[in-house]
Amino acid sequence: GSLDRSTVLVIGDHGEDFQLHGEPTHSVTCYDTTLRVPFLIRRPGAAGAGQRIRAPVSVADAAPTIASALGLAPGVGLDGIDLLAAPPDRRGVYFESYVGYLNYGWSPVSGWLDAEGKYLHSAVPEFFQPLRDADEREDRIADTPAARLEPYREALRLLAAAPALAGVPLGALAAQDEAELRELGYAGVGDPEAELPPPGVAPAGLPSPHRRTEELRAFYEAARIGGQGAHAEAIPRLEAIVAGNPRNLYARELLGLFLYREGRPADAEAALLPLVEAGHQRPTVLDVLGHCAEELGRRSAARAWFERAAAARPGDAHLAEDLERSR
């Protein structure tokens, strides 16, 4: 009988592009194919049944909405609004993707959207008008007056000036929690300690992810082939990607892993060392480097790599086993 007195929120975590804008899955681009998600609310007694909120809403609205349903204050400084109250007629919401910046060496994407427009900031800014172009096929940045774009850019500047939220390092999680996150794909290659550019800032020299979808497709295909065990076929594809974009950390890590699995420890070591030298010391990379050193007859070096890997991910049984074996 608890459903009769419960408020239920059902929210999607992301959409899928399905190649409509060049991305095979999701996470790198910020088109509506990946941003728009279901957000359903069921209230006791069917209150508000059939109501649809036309103003833009955000997953950030979940927390204050839940607080309202429980009769609690939403908390000081909490983002989002209470959707059980009347939402404002004019409102903007923030979005971002730093996946391309952290993993592929591309510019981050950040943006602001309201009912009349959607501004995406990266190395190549874009502007769409959702009421006229729901599929986001027509980038209107070139023929939109600067005064029209300024409110969106000002929103990003204000957001960048606000205090940043403190993230939870993966190392602070229990080993089982971290393993489950990694299995779901939510622990990427990028350095978790990296300092991120603020919203509205695109570092010079990095391309927009929205202009690198061919590289992304090539990477996904190489990963698919290698994941099926055809490492020898995937290796030259990854080598070509790394040669064209040395900042592509994800491609370099997979290249090193596949080289090792093909019995080429020296080549794998050469592929992976630049990652560590650049500060991207993921436990998986450190562990593979330990195995490479071990197979190349450098036992003390192997033990040092295994020690670093185990220290970077305490409680991991596999890393602990490798370290113990090397002693």
Short mmCIF file of C-alpha atoms in Angstrom, two decimals:
data_model
loop_
_atom_site.label_atom_id
_atom_site.label_comp_id
_atom_site.label_asym_id
_atom_site.label_seq_id
_atom_site.Cartn_x
_atom_site.Cartn_y
_atom_site.Cartn_z
CA GLY A 1 0.00 0.00 0.00
CA SER A 2 2.98 2.38 0.06
CA LEU A 3 2.46 3.38 -3.60
CA ASP A 4 -0.73 5.22 -2.65
CA ARG A 5 1.29 7.62 -0.52
CA SER A 6 4.47 7.77 -2.59
CA THR A 7 5.74 10.22 -5.20
CA VAL A 8 7.64 8.36 -7.91
CA LEU A 9 10.16 9.97 -10.27
CA VAL A 10 11.34 8.09 -13.38
CA ILE A 11 14.26 9.75 -15.16
CA GLY A 12 16.51 8.61 -18.01
CA ASP A 13 20.26 9.06 -17.63
CA HIS A 14 21.01 9.79 -21.30
CA GLY A 15 19.77 9.33 -24.82
CA GLU A 16 21.51 7.68 -27.77
CA ASP A 17 22.63 9.40 -30.95
CA PHE A 18 22.56 6.24 -33.12
CA GLN A 19 24.73 8.04 -35.72
CA LEU A 20 22.15 10.79 -36.33
CA HIS A 21 24.89 13.34 -35.66
CA GLY A 22 27.85 11.03 -36.13
CA GLU A 23 28.16 9.52 -32.64
CA PRO A 24 27.68 5.73 -32.39
CA THR A 25 26.40 5.78 -28.82
CA HIS A 26 26.36 8.73 -26.38
CA SER A 27 28.50 10.90 -24.06
CA VAL A 28 30.76 12.83 -26.45
CA THR A 29 28.32 15.06 -28.32
CA CYS A 30 25.72 17.37 -26.78
CA TYR A 31 22.95 17.17 -29.35
CA ASP A 32 19.43 16.55 -28.10
CA THR A 33 19.62 12.93 -29.20
CA THR A 34 21.87 12.36 -26.17
CA LEU A 35 20.62 15.16 -23.87
CA ARG A 36 16.85 14.69 -23.95
CA VAL A 37 15.58 12.06 -21.51
CA PRO A 38 12.23 10.97 -20.07
CA PHE A 39 11.22 12.67 -16.81
CA LEU A 40 7.95 11.30 -15.40
CA ILE A 41 6.35 12.09 -12.05
CA ARG A 42 3.58 10.03 -10.43
CA ARG A 43 1.95 11.61 -7.40
CA PRO A 44 -0.41 10.15 -4.80
CA GLY A 45 -4.05 10.36 -5.75
CA ALA A 46 -3.12 10.98 -9.40
CA ALA A 47 -2.49 14.65 -8.58
CA GLY A 48 -1.54 16.55 -11.73
CA ALA A 49 -2.31 13.57 -13.96
CA GLY A 50 -1.90 14.45 -17.61
CA GLN A 51 -0.01 17.68 -16.92
CA ARG A 52 3.00 18.34 -19.13
CA ILE A 53 5.60 20.96 -18.29
CA ARG A 54 6.54 22.84 -21.44
CA ALA A 55 9.38 24.87 -19.97
CA PRO A 56 12.88 23.29 -20.11
CA VAL A 57 13.59 21.03 -17.15
CA SER A 58 16.76 19.34 -15.98
CA VAL A 59 17.77 16.22 -14.08
CA ALA A 60 19.08 18.76 -11.54
CA ASP A 61 15.40 19.33 -10.70
CA ALA A 62 15.08 15.83 -9.21
CA ALA A 63 16.55 16.67 -5.79
CA PRO A 64 14.42 19.75 -5.01
CA THR A 65 11.34 17.98 -6.37
CA ILE A 66 11.92 14.99 -4.09
CA ALA A 67 12.53 17.35 -1.15
CA SER A 68 9.22 19.06 -1.87
CA ALA A 69 7.38 15.72 -2.06
CA LEU A 70 8.79 14.83 1.37
CA GLY A 71 7.90 18.19 2.85
CA LEU A 72 11.55 19.14 3.30
CA ALA A 73 13.42 22.32 2.53
CA PRO A 74 15.42 21.87 -0.69
CA GLY A 75 18.74 22.89 0.87
CA VAL A 76 20.92 25.96 0.48
CA GLY A 77 22.53 26.45 -2.90
CA LEU A 78 20.91 23.39 -4.45
CA ASP A 79 20.63 23.52 -8.22
CA GLY A 80 17.31 22.90 -9.89
CA ILE A 81 13.71 23.82 -9.10
CA ASP A 82 10.72 22.12 -7.52
CA LEU A 83 8.68 20.74 -10.42
CA LEU A 84 5.68 20.16 -8.14
CA ALA A 85 5.36 23.94 -7.95
CA ALA A 86 4.66 26.04 -11.03
CA PRO A 87 7.86 26.17 -13.12
CA PRO A 88 8.92 29.57 -14.46
CA ASP A 89 7.81 30.48 -17.97
CA ARG A 90 11.31 31.56 -19.00
CA ARG A 91 14.18 29.43 -17.86
CA GLY A 92 17.55 28.18 -19.03
CA VAL A 93 19.37 24.96 -18.18
CA TYR A 94 23.03 23.96 -18.38
CA PHE A 95 24.60 20.95 -20.08
CA GLU A 96 28.13 19.72 -20.70
CA SER A 97 30.35 16.90 -21.86
CA TYR A 98 34.01 16.70 -20.87
CA VAL A 99 34.40 13.15 -22.20
CA GLY A 100 36.09 14.30 -25.39
CA TYR A 101 38.45 16.52 -23.42
CA LEU A 102 39.43 13.86 -20.88
CA ASN A 103 39.67 10.83 -23.15
CA TYR A 104 40.20 11.87 -26.75
CA GLY A 105 42.15 15.14 -26.66
CA TRP A 106 39.28 17.27 -27.92
CA SER A 107 37.68 20.46 -26.69
CA PRO A 108 35.08 20.20 -23.92
CA VAL A 109 31.48 21.06 -24.81
CA SER A 110 29.37 23.20 -22.51
CA GLY A 111 26.18 25.03 -23.22
CA TRP A 112 22.96 26.71 -22.24
CA LEU A 113 19.50 26.19 -23.64
CA ASP A 114 16.09 27.71 -23.18
CA ALA A 115 12.79 27.38 -25.00
CA GLU A 116 14.00 29.51 -27.91
CA GLY A 117 17.61 28.53 -28.47
CA LYS A 118 20.48 26.22 -27.65
CA TYR A 119 24.06 27.48 -27.52
CA LEU A 120 26.93 24.98 -27.55
CA HIS A 121 30.40 26.28 -26.72
CA SER A 122 33.47 24.39 -27.88
CA ALA A 123 36.32 25.02 -30.29
CA VAL A 124 33.56 25.53 -32.88
CA PRO A 125 30.52 27.18 -31.20
CA GLU A 126 27.07 26.25 -32.49
CA PHE A 127 23.56 27.65 -32.07
CA PHE A 128 20.30 25.88 -32.77
CA GLN A 129 16.68 26.97 -32.63
CA PRO A 130 14.70 23.98 -31.32
CA LEU A 131 11.27 25.40 -32.17
CA ARG A 132 12.22 25.59 -35.87
CA ASP A 133 14.79 22.81 -36.10
CA ALA A 134 13.99 20.01 -33.64
CA ASP A 135 16.54 17.65 -35.23
CA GLU A 136 19.36 20.22 -34.91
CA ARG A 137 20.35 20.04 -38.55
CA GLU A 138 20.84 23.79 -39.07
CA ASP A 139 23.61 25.49 -37.13
CA ARG A 140 22.58 29.18 -37.01
CA ILE A 141 25.71 30.56 -35.31
CA ALA A 142 26.94 32.37 -38.40
CA ASP A 143 23.74 34.36 -39.03
CA THR A 144 22.71 34.98 -35.40
CA PRO A 145 23.52 38.48 -34.08
CA ALA A 146 26.00 38.63 -31.21
CA ALA A 147 23.41 40.35 -29.04
CA ARG A 148 21.13 37.32 -29.46
CA LEU A 149 23.91 34.97 -28.30
CA GLU A 150 25.12 37.12 -25.41
CA PRO A 151 22.53 35.92 -22.81
CA TYR A 152 23.66 32.31 -23.37
CA ARG A 153 27.33 33.21 -23.08
CA GLU A 154 26.63 35.32 -19.99
CA ALA A 155 24.85 32.37 -18.37
CA LEU A 156 27.99 30.26 -18.87
CA ARG A 157 30.19 33.02 -17.46
CA LEU A 158 28.03 33.26 -14.35
CA LEU A 159 28.13 29.50 -13.93
CA ALA A 160 31.92 29.43 -14.32
CA ALA A 161 32.23 32.07 -11.58
CA ALA A 162 30.17 30.01 -9.12
CA PRO A 163 31.87 27.61 -6.65
CA ALA A 164 32.61 24.26 -8.25
CA LEU A 165 31.03 21.11 -6.88
CA ALA A 166 33.46 18.73 -5.22
CA GLY A 167 33.58 15.35 -6.92
CA VAL A 168 34.16 12.01 -5.22
CA PRO A 169 37.45 10.42 -6.33
CA LEU A 170 37.15 6.81 -7.40
CA GLY A 171 39.79 5.94 -4.84
CA ALA A 172 37.40 7.01 -2.07
CA LEU A 173 34.86 4.39 -3.07
CA ALA A 174 34.73 0.84 -1.81
CA ALA A 175 36.38 -1.62 -4.18
CA GLN A 176 33.04 -3.28 -5.01
CA ASP A 177 31.38 0.07 -5.74
CA GLU A 178 34.26 1.10 -8.00
CA ALA A 179 34.15 -2.25 -9.81
CA GLU A 180 30.43 -1.85 -10.46
CA LEU A 181 30.95 1.69 -11.78
CA ARG A 182 33.66 0.48 -14.12
CA GLU A 183 31.47 -2.38 -15.33
CA LEU A 184 28.76 0.15 -16.18
CA GLY A 185 31.29 2.24 -18.10
CA TYR A 186 31.31 5.21 -15.71
CA ALA A 187 35.02 5.30 -14.94
CA GLY A 188 36.69 6.55 -18.08
CA VAL A 189 40.31 6.79 -19.13
CA GLY A 190 40.73 10.46 -18.29
CA ASP A 191 42.76 11.53 -15.26
CA PRO A 192 40.24 12.00 -12.39
CA GLU A 193 42.56 14.59 -10.82
CA ALA A 194 42.78 16.69 -13.99
CA GLU A 195 41.86 20.36 -13.69
CA LEU A 196 38.95 20.98 -16.03
CA PRO A 197 38.40 24.14 -18.05
CA PRO A 198 35.38 26.05 -16.71
CA PRO A 199 32.10 26.22 -18.66
CA GLY A 200 32.30 28.44 -21.69
CA VAL A 201 36.06 27.95 -22.13
CA ALA A 202 37.57 25.99 -25.00
CA PRO A 203 41.37 25.49 -24.71
CA ALA A 204 43.26 26.61 -27.79
CA GLY A 205 44.42 23.97 -30.23
CA LEU A 206 41.85 21.32 -29.38
CA PRO A 207 39.21 20.42 -32.00
CA SER A 208 35.49 20.32 -31.32
CA PRO A 209 34.17 16.79 -30.64
CA HIS A 210 31.36 17.60 -33.06
CA ARG A 211 34.00 17.82 -35.81
CA ARG A 212 35.79 14.58 -34.85
CA THR A 213 33.02 12.02 -35.27
CA GLU A 214 34.97 10.16 -37.98
CA GLU A 215 37.78 9.57 -35.51
CA LEU A 216 35.24 8.50 -32.91
CA ARG A 217 33.63 6.00 -35.28
CA ALA A 218 37.04 4.61 -36.22
CA PHE A 219 37.90 4.18 -32.55
CA TYR A 220 34.64 2.45 -31.71
CA GLU A 221 35.11 0.07 -34.63
CA ALA A 222 38.68 -0.76 -33.56
CA ALA A 223 37.48 -1.32 -30.00
CA ARG A 224 34.69 -3.57 -31.24
CA ILE A 225 37.04 -5.66 -33.36
CA GLY A 226 39.62 -5.96 -30.58
CA GLY A 227 36.92 -6.74 -28.05
CA GLN A 228 35.95 -9.75 -30.16
CA GLY A 229 39.50 -11.04 -29.93
CA ALA A 230 40.82 -9.84 -33.32
CA HIS A 231 43.64 -7.86 -31.72
CA ALA A 232 45.94 -8.10 -34.73
CA GLU A 233 43.28 -6.48 -36.91
CA ALA A 234 42.50 -3.75 -34.37
CA ILE A 235 46.12 -2.75 -33.71
CA PRO A 236 46.86 -0.98 -37.05
CA ARG A 237 43.54 0.88 -36.79
CA LEU A 238 44.45 2.14 -33.34
CA GLU A 239 47.98 2.98 -34.45
CA ALA A 240 46.54 5.15 -37.21
CA ILE A 241 44.27 6.94 -34.74
CA VAL A 242 47.12 7.62 -32.30
CA ALA A 243 49.38 8.80 -35.13
CA GLY A 244 46.72 11.27 -36.23
CA ASN A 245 45.87 12.37 -32.69
CA PRO A 246 48.52 11.63 -30.03
CA ARG A 247 46.18 13.12 -27.39
CA ASN A 248 43.68 10.28 -27.84
CA LEU A 249 44.32 8.55 -24.52
CA TYR A 250 41.60 5.97 -24.92
CA ALA A 251 43.00 4.76 -28.25
CA ARG A 252 46.53 4.64 -26.83
CA GLU A 253 45.44 2.59 -23.82
CA LEU A 254 43.58 0.06 -25.96
CA LEU A 255 46.54 -0.09 -28.34
CA GLY A 256 48.88 -0.97 -25.49
CA LEU A 257 46.47 -3.58 -24.13
CA PHE A 258 45.98 -5.26 -27.52
CA LEU A 259 49.74 -5.23 -28.23
CA TYR A 260 50.33 -6.98 -24.93
CA ARG A 261 47.67 -9.58 -25.67
CA GLU A 262 49.32 -10.21 -29.04
CA GLY A 263 52.55 -11.13 -27.26
CA ARG A 264 54.36 -7.86 -28.00
CA PRO A 265 55.30 -6.59 -24.51
CA ALA A 266 58.03 -4.21 -25.71
CA ASP A 267 55.66 -2.51 -28.17
CA ALA A 268 52.91 -2.41 -25.55
CA GLU A 269 55.27 -0.79 -23.08
CA ALA A 270 56.27 1.84 -25.65
CA ALA A 271 52.60 2.61 -26.32
CA LEU A 272 51.63 2.91 -22.65
CA LEU A 273 54.59 4.77 -21.12
CA PRO A 274 53.57 8.14 -22.64
CA LEU A 275 50.27 7.85 -20.74
CA VAL A 276 52.07 7.54 -17.42
CA GLU A 277 54.54 10.28 -18.32
CA ALA A 278 51.60 12.58 -19.06
CA GLY A 279 50.16 11.90 -15.60
CA HIS A 280 47.43 9.45 -16.58
CA GLN A 281 48.32 6.71 -14.16
CA ARG A 282 45.29 4.46 -14.25
CA PRO A 283 45.67 1.19 -12.33
CA THR A 284 44.88 -0.84 -15.46
CA VAL A 285 47.73 0.83 -17.37
CA LEU A 286 50.16 0.39 -14.47
CA ASP A 287 49.23 -3.27 -14.17
CA VAL A 288 49.77 -3.97 -17.88
CA LEU A 289 53.13 -2.19 -17.69
CA GLY A 290 54.00 -4.51 -14.82
CA HIS A 291 53.18 -7.55 -16.93
CA CYS A 292 55.23 -6.14 -19.83
CA ALA A 293 58.26 -5.61 -17.59
CA GLU A 294 57.78 -9.10 -16.15
CA GLU A 295 57.77 -10.74 -19.58
CA LEU A 296 60.80 -8.69 -20.60
CA GLY A 297 62.73 -10.08 -17.63
CA ARG A 298 62.77 -6.92 -15.49
CA ARG A 299 61.34 -8.33 -12.28
CA SER A 300 62.16 -5.40 -10.00
CA ALA A 301 60.57 -2.97 -12.46
CA ALA A 302 57.53 -5.24 -12.71
CA ARG A 303 57.15 -5.28 -8.94
CA ALA A 304 57.34 -1.47 -8.84
CA TRP A 305 54.55 -1.18 -11.43
CA PHE A 306 52.38 -3.69 -9.54
CA GLU A 307 52.95 -1.78 -6.30
CA ARG A 308 51.81 1.45 -7.94
CA ALA A 309 48.77 -0.25 -9.45
CA ALA A 310 47.71 -1.81 -6.14
CA ALA A 311 48.21 1.49 -4.30
CA ALA A 312 46.09 3.30 -6.87
CA ARG A 313 43.17 0.89 -6.37
CA PRO A 314 43.23 -0.56 -2.84
CA GLY A 315 41.16 -3.66 -2.33
CA ASP A 316 41.35 -4.89 -5.93
CA ALA A 317 41.94 -8.63 -5.64
CA HIS A 318 43.48 -9.00 -9.10
CA LEU A 319 46.03 -6.22 -8.54
CA ALA A 320 46.86 -7.56 -5.08
CA GLU A 321 47.43 -11.03 -6.58
CA ASP A 322 49.79 -9.63 -9.23
CA LEU A 323 51.75 -7.77 -6.57
CA GLU A 324 52.00 -10.80 -4.30
CA ARG A 325 53.16 -13.02 -7.17
CA SER A 326 55.94 -10.58 -8.08
CA ARG A 327 57.50 -10.63 -4.63
#
